[in-house]
mmCIF file of N, CA and C in Angstrom:
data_model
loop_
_atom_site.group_PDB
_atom_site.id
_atom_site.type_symbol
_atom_site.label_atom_id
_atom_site.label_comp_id
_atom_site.label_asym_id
_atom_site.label_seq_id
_atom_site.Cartn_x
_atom_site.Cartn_y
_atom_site.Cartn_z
ATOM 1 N N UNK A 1 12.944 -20.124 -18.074
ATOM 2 C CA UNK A 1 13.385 -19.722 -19.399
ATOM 3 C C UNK A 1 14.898 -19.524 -19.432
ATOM 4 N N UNK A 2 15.444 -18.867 -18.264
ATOM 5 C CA UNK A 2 16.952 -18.675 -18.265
ATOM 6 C C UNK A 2 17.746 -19.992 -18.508
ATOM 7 N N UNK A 3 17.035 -20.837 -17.260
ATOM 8 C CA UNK A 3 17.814 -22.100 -17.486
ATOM 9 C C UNK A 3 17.666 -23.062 -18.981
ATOM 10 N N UNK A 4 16.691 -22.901 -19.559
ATOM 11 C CA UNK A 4 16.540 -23.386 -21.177
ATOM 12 C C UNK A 4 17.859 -22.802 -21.868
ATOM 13 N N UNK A 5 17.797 -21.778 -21.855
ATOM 14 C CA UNK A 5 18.807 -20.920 -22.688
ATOM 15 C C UNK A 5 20.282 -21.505 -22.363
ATOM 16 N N UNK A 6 20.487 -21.509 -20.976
ATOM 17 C CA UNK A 6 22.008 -21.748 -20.687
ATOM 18 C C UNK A 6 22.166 -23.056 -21.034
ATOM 19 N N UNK A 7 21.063 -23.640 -20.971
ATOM 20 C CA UNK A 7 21.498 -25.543 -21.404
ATOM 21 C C UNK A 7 21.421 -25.769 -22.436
ATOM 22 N N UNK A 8 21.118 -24.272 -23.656
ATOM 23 C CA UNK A 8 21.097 -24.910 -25.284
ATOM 24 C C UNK A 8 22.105 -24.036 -25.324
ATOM 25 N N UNK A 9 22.914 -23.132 -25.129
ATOM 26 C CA UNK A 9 24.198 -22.238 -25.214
ATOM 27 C C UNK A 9 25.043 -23.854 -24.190
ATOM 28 N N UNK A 10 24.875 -24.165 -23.465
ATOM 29 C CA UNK A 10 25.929 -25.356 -23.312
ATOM 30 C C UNK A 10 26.028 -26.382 -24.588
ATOM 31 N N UNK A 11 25.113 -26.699 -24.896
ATOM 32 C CA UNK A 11 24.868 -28.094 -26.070
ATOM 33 C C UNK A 11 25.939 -27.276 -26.996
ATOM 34 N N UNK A 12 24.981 -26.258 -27.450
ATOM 35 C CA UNK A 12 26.073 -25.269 -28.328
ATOM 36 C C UNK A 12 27.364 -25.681 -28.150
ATOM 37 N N UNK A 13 27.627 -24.994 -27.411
ATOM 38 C CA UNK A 13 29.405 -24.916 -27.116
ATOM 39 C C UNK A 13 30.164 -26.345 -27.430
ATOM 40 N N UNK A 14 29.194 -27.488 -26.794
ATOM 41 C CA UNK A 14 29.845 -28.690 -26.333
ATOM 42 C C UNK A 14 29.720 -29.243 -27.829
ATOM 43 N N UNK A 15 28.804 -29.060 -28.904
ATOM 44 C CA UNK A 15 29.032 -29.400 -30.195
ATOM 45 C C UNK A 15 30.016 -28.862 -30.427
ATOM 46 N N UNK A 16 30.644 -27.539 -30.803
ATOM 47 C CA UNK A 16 31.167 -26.840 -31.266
ATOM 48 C C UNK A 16 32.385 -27.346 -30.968
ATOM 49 N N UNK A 17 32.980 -27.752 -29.887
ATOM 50 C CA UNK A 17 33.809 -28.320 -29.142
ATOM 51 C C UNK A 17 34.404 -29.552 -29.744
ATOM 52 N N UNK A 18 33.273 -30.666 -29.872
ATOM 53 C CA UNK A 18 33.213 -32.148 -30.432
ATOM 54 C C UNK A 18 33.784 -31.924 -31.977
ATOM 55 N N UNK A 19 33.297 -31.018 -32.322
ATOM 56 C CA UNK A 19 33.668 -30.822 -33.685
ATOM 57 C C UNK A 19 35.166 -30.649 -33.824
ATOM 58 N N UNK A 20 35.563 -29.211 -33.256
ATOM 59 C CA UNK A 20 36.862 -29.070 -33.460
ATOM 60 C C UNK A 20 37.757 -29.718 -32.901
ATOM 61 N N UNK A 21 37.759 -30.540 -32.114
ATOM 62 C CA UNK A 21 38.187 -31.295 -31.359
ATOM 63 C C UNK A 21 38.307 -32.712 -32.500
ATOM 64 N N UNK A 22 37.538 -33.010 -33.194
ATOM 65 C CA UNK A 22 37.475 -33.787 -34.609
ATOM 66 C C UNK A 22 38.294 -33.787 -35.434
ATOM 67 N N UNK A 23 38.071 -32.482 -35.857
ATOM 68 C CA UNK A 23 38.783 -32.264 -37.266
ATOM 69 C C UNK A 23 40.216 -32.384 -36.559
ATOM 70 N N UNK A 24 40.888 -31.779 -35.301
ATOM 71 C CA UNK A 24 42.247 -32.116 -34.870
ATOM 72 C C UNK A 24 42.573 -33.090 -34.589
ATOM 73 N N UNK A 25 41.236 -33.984 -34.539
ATOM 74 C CA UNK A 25 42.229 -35.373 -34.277
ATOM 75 C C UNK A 25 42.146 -35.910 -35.964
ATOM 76 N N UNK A 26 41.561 -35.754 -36.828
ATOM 77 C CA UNK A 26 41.858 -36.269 -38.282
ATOM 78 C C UNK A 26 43.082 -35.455 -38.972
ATOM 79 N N UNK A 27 43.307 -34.078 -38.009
ATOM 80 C CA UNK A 27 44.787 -33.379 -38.856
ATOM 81 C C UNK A 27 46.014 -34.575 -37.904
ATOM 82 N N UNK A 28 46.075 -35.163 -36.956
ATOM 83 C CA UNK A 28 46.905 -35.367 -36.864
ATOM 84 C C UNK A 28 46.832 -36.878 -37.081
ATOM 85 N N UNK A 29 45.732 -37.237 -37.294
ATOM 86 C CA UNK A 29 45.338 -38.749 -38.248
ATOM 87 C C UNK A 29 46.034 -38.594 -39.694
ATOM 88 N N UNK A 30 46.052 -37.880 -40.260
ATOM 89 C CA UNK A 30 46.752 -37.283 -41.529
ATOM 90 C C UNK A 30 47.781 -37.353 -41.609
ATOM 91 N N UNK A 31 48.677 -37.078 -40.179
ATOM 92 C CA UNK A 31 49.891 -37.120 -40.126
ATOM 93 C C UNK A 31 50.441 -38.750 -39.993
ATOM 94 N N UNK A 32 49.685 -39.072 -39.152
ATOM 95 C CA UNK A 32 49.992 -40.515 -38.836
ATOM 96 C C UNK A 32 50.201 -41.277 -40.193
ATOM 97 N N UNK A 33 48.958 -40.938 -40.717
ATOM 98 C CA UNK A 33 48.813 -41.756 -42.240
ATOM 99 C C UNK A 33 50.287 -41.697 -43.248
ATOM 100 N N UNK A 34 50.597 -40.179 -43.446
ATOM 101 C CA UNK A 34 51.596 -40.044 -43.683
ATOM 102 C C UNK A 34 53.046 -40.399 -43.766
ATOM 103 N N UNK A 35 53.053 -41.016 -41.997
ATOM 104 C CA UNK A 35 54.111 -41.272 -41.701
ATOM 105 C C UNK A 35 54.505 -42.632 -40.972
ATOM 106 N N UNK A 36 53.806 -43.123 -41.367
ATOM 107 C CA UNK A 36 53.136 -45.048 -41.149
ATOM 108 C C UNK A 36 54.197 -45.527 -41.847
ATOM 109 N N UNK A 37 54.872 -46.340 -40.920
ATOM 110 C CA UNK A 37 55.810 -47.160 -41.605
ATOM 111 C C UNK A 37 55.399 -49.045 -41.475
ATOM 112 N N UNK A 38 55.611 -49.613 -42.441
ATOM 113 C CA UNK A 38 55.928 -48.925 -44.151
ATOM 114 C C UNK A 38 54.440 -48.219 -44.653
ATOM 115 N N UNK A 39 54.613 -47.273 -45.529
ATOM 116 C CA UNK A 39 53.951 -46.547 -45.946
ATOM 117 C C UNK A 39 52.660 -46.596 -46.653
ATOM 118 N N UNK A 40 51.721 -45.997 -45.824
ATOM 119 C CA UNK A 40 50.310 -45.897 -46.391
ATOM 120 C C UNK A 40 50.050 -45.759 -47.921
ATOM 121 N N UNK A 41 50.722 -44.788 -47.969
ATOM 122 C CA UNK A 41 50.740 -44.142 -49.399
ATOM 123 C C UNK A 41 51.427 -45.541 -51.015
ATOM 124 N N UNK A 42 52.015 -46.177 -49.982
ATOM 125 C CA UNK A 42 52.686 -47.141 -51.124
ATOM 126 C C UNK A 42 51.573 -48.096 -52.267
ATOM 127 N N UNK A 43 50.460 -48.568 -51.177
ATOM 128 C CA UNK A 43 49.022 -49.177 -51.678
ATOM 129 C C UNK A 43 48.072 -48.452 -51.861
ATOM 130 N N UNK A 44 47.608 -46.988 -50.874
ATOM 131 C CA UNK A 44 46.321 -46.964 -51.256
ATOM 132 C C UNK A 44 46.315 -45.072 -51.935
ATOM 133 N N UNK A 45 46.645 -45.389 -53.138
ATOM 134 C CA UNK A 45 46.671 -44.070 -54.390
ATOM 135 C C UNK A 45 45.194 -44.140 -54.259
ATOM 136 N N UNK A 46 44.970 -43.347 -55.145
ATOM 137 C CA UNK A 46 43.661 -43.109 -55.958
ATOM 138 C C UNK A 46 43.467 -43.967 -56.745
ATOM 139 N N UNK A 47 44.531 -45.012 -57.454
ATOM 140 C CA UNK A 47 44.234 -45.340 -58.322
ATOM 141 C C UNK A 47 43.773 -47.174 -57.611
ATOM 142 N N UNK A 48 44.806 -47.278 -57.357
ATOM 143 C CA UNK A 48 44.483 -48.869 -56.500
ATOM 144 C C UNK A 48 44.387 -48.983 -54.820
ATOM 145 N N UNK A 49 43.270 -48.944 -54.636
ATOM 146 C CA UNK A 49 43.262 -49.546 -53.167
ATOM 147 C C UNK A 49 42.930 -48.027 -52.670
ATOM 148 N N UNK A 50 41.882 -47.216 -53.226
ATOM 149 C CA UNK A 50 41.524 -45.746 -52.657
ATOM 150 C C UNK A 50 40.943 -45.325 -51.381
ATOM 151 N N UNK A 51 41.383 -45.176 -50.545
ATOM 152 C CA UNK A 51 40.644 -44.787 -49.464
ATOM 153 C C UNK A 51 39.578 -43.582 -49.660
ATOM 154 N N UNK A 52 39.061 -43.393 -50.427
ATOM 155 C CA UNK A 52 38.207 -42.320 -50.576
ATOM 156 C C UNK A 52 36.466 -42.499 -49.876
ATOM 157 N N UNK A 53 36.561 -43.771 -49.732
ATOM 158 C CA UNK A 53 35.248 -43.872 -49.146
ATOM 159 C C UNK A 53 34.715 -44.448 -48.170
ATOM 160 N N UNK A 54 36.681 -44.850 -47.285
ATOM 161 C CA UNK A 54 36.593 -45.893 -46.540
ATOM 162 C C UNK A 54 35.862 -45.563 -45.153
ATOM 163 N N UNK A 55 35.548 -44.144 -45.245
ATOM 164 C CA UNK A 55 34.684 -43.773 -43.781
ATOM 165 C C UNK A 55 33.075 -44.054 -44.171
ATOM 166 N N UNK A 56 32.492 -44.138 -45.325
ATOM 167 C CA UNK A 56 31.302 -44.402 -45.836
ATOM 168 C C UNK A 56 31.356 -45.989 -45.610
ATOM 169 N N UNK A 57 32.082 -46.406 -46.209
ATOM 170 C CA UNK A 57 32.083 -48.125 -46.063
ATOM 171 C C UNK A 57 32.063 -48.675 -44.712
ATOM 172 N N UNK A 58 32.801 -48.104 -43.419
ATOM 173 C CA UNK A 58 33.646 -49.435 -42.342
ATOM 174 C C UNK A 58 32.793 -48.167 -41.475
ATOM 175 N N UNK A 59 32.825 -49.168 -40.334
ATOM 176 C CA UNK A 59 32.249 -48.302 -39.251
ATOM 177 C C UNK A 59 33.642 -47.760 -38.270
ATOM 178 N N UNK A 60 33.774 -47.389 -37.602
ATOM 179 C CA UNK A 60 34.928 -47.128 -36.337
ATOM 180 C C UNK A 60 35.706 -47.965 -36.256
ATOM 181 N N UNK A 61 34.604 -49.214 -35.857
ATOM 182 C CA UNK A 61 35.743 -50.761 -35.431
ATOM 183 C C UNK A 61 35.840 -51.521 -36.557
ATOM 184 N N UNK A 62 35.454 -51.268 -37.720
ATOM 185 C CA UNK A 62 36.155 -51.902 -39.061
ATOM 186 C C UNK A 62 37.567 -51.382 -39.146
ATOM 187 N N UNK A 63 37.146 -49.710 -39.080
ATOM 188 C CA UNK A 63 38.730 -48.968 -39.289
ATOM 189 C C UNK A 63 39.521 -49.502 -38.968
ATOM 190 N N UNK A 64 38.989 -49.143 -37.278
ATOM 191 C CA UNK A 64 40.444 -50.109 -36.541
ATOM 192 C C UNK A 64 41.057 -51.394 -36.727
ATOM 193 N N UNK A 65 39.881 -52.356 -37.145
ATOM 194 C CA UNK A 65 40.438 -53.859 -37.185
ATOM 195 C C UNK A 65 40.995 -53.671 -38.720
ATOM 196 N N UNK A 66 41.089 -53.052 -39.786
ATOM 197 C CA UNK A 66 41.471 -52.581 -41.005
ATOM 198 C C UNK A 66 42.862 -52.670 -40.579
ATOM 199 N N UNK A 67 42.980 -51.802 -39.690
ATOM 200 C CA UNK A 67 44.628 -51.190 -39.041
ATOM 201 C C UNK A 67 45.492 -52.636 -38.121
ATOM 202 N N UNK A 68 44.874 -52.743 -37.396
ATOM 203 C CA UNK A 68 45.228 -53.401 -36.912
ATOM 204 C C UNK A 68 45.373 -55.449 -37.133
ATOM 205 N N UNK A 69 43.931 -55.611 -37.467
ATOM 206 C CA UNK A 69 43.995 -56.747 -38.213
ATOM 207 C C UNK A 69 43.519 -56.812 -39.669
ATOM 208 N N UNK A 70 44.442 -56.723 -40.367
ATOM 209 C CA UNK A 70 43.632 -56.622 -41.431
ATOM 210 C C UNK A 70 43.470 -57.510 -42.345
ATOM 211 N N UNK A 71 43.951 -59.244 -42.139
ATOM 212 C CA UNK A 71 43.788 -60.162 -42.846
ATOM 213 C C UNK A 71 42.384 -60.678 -42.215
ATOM 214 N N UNK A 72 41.723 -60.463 -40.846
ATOM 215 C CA UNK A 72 40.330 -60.449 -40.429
ATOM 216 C C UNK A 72 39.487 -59.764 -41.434
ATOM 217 N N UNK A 73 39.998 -58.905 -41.581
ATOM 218 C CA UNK A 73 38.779 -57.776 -42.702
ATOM 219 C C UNK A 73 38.791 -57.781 -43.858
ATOM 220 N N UNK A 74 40.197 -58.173 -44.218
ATOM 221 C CA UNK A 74 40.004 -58.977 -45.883
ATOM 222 C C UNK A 74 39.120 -59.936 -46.258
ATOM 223 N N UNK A 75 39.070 -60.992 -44.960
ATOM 224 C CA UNK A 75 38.191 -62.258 -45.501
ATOM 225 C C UNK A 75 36.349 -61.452 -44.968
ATOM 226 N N UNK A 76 36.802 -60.338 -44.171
ATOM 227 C CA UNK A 76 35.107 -60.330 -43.888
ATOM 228 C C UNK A 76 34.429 -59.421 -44.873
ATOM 229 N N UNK A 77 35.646 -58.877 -45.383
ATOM 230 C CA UNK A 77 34.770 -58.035 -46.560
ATOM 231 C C UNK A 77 34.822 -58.505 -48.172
ATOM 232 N N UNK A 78 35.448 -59.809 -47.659
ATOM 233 C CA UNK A 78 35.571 -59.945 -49.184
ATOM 234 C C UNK A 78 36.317 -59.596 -50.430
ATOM 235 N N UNK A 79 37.477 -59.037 -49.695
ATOM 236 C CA UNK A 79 38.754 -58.617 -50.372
ATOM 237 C C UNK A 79 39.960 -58.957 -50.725
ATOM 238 N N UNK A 80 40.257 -58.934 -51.803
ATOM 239 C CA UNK A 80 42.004 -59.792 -52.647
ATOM 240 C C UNK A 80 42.937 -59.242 -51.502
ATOM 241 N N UNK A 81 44.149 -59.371 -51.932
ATOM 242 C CA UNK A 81 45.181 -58.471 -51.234
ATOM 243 C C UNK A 81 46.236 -58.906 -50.463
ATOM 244 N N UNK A 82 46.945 -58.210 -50.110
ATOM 245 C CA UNK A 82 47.850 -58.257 -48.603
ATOM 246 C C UNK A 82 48.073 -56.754 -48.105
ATOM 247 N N UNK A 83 47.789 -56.691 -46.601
ATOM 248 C CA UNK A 83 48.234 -55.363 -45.977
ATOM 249 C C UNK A 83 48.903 -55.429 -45.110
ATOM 250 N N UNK A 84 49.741 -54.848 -44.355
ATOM 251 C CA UNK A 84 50.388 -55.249 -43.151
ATOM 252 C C UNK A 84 49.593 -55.091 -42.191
ATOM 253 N N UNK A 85 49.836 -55.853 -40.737
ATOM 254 C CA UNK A 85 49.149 -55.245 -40.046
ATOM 255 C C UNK A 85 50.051 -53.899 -38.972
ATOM 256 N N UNK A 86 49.111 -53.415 -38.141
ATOM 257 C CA UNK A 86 50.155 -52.111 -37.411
ATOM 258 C C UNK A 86 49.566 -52.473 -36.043
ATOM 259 N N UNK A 87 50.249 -53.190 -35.329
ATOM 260 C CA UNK A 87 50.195 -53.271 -34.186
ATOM 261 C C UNK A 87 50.660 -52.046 -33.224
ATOM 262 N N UNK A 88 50.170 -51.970 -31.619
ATOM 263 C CA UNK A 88 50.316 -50.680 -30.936
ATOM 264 C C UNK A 88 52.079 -50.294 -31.300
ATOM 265 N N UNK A 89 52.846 -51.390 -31.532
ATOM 266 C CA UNK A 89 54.348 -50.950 -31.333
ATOM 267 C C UNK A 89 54.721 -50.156 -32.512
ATOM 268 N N UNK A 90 53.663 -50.315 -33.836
ATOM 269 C CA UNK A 90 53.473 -49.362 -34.964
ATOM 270 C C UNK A 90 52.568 -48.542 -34.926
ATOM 271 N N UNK A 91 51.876 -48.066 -34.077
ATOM 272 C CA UNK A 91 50.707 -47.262 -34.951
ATOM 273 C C UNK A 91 49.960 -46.825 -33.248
ATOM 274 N N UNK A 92 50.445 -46.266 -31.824
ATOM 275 C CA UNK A 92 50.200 -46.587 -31.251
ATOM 276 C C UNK A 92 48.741 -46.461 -30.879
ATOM 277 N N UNK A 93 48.100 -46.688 -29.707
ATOM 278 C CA UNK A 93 46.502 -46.652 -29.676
ATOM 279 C C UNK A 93 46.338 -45.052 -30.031
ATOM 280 N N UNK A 94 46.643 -44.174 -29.509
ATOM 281 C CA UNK A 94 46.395 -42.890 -29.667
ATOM 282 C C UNK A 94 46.459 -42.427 -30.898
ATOM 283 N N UNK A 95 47.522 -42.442 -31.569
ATOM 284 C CA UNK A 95 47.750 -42.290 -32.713
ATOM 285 C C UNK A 95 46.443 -43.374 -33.540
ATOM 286 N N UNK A 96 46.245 -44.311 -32.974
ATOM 287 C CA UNK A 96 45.354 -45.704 -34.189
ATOM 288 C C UNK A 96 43.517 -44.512 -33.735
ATOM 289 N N UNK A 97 43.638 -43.478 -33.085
ATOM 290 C CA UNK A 97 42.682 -43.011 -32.417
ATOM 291 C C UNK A 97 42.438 -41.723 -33.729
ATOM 292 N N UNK A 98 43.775 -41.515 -33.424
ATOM 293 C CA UNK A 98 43.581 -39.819 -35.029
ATOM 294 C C UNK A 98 43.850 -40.649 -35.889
ATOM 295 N N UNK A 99 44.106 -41.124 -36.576
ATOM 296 C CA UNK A 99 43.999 -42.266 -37.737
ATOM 297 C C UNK A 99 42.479 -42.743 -37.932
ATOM 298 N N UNK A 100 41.997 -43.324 -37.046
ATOM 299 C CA UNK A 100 40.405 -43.600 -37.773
ATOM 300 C C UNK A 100 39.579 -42.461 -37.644
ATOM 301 N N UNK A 101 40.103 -41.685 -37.093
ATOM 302 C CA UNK A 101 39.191 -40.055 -37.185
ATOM 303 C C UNK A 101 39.541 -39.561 -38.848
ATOM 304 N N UNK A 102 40.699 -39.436 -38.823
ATOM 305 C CA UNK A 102 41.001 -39.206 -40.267
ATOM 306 C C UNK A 102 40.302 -39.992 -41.816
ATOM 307 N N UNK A 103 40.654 -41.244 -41.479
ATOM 308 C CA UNK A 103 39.740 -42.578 -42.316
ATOM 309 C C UNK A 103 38.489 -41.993 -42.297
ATOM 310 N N UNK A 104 37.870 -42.006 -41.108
ATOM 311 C CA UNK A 104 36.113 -41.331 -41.119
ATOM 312 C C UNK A 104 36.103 -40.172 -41.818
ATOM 313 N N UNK A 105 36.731 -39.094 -41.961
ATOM 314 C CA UNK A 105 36.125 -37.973 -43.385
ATOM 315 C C UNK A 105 36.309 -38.857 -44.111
ATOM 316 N N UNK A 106 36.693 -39.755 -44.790
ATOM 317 C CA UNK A 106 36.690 -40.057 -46.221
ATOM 318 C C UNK A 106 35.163 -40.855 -46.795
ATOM 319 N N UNK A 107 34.742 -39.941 -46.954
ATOM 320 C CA UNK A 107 33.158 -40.365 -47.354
ATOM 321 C C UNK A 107 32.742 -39.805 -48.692
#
């Protein structure tokens, strides 16, 4: 019985963990977004091109190929447009890491 307990007080913790450990990588996905050159904010308002649901829509590796290639994901999703792409020398992996954490709340 002891050992039950300590291995659902571990799960515990280790959720608890995953979580906050989450939301800090989408605060500093936030930042990234922010400060993406050239600028995130220039295309996707609320009004045109909304990211509001783009964590409901794309899975992880949509995000990323979004970011990174994103004339691939235009033609696979079926979308008008032009985006730049952000290669590691823009957007580096770590950073392209809190960036699709961030993208994922948007549901």
């Amino acid at each position: 019985m002891t050992r039950r307990l300590f291995l659902v007080a571990v799960a515990v913790l280790a959720a608890g963990f995953a979580a906050s450990a989450s939301a800090a990588d989408a605060a500093a996905g936030k930042t990234v977004y922010d400060g993406a050159k050239p600028a995130c904010q220039g295309c996707h308002t609320d009004v045109k091109n909304p990211l509001t649901k783009a964590g409901a829509e794309n899975t992880v590796d949509e995000l990323k190929a979004w970011i990174r290639t994103p004339k691939d994901m235009i033609a696979k999703k079926g979308k008008k447009g032009i985006m730049p792409a952000y290669p590691a020398d823009k957007v580096s992996d770590a950073d392209l890491e809190n960036l699709v954490a961030y993208l994922a709340t948007m549901k």
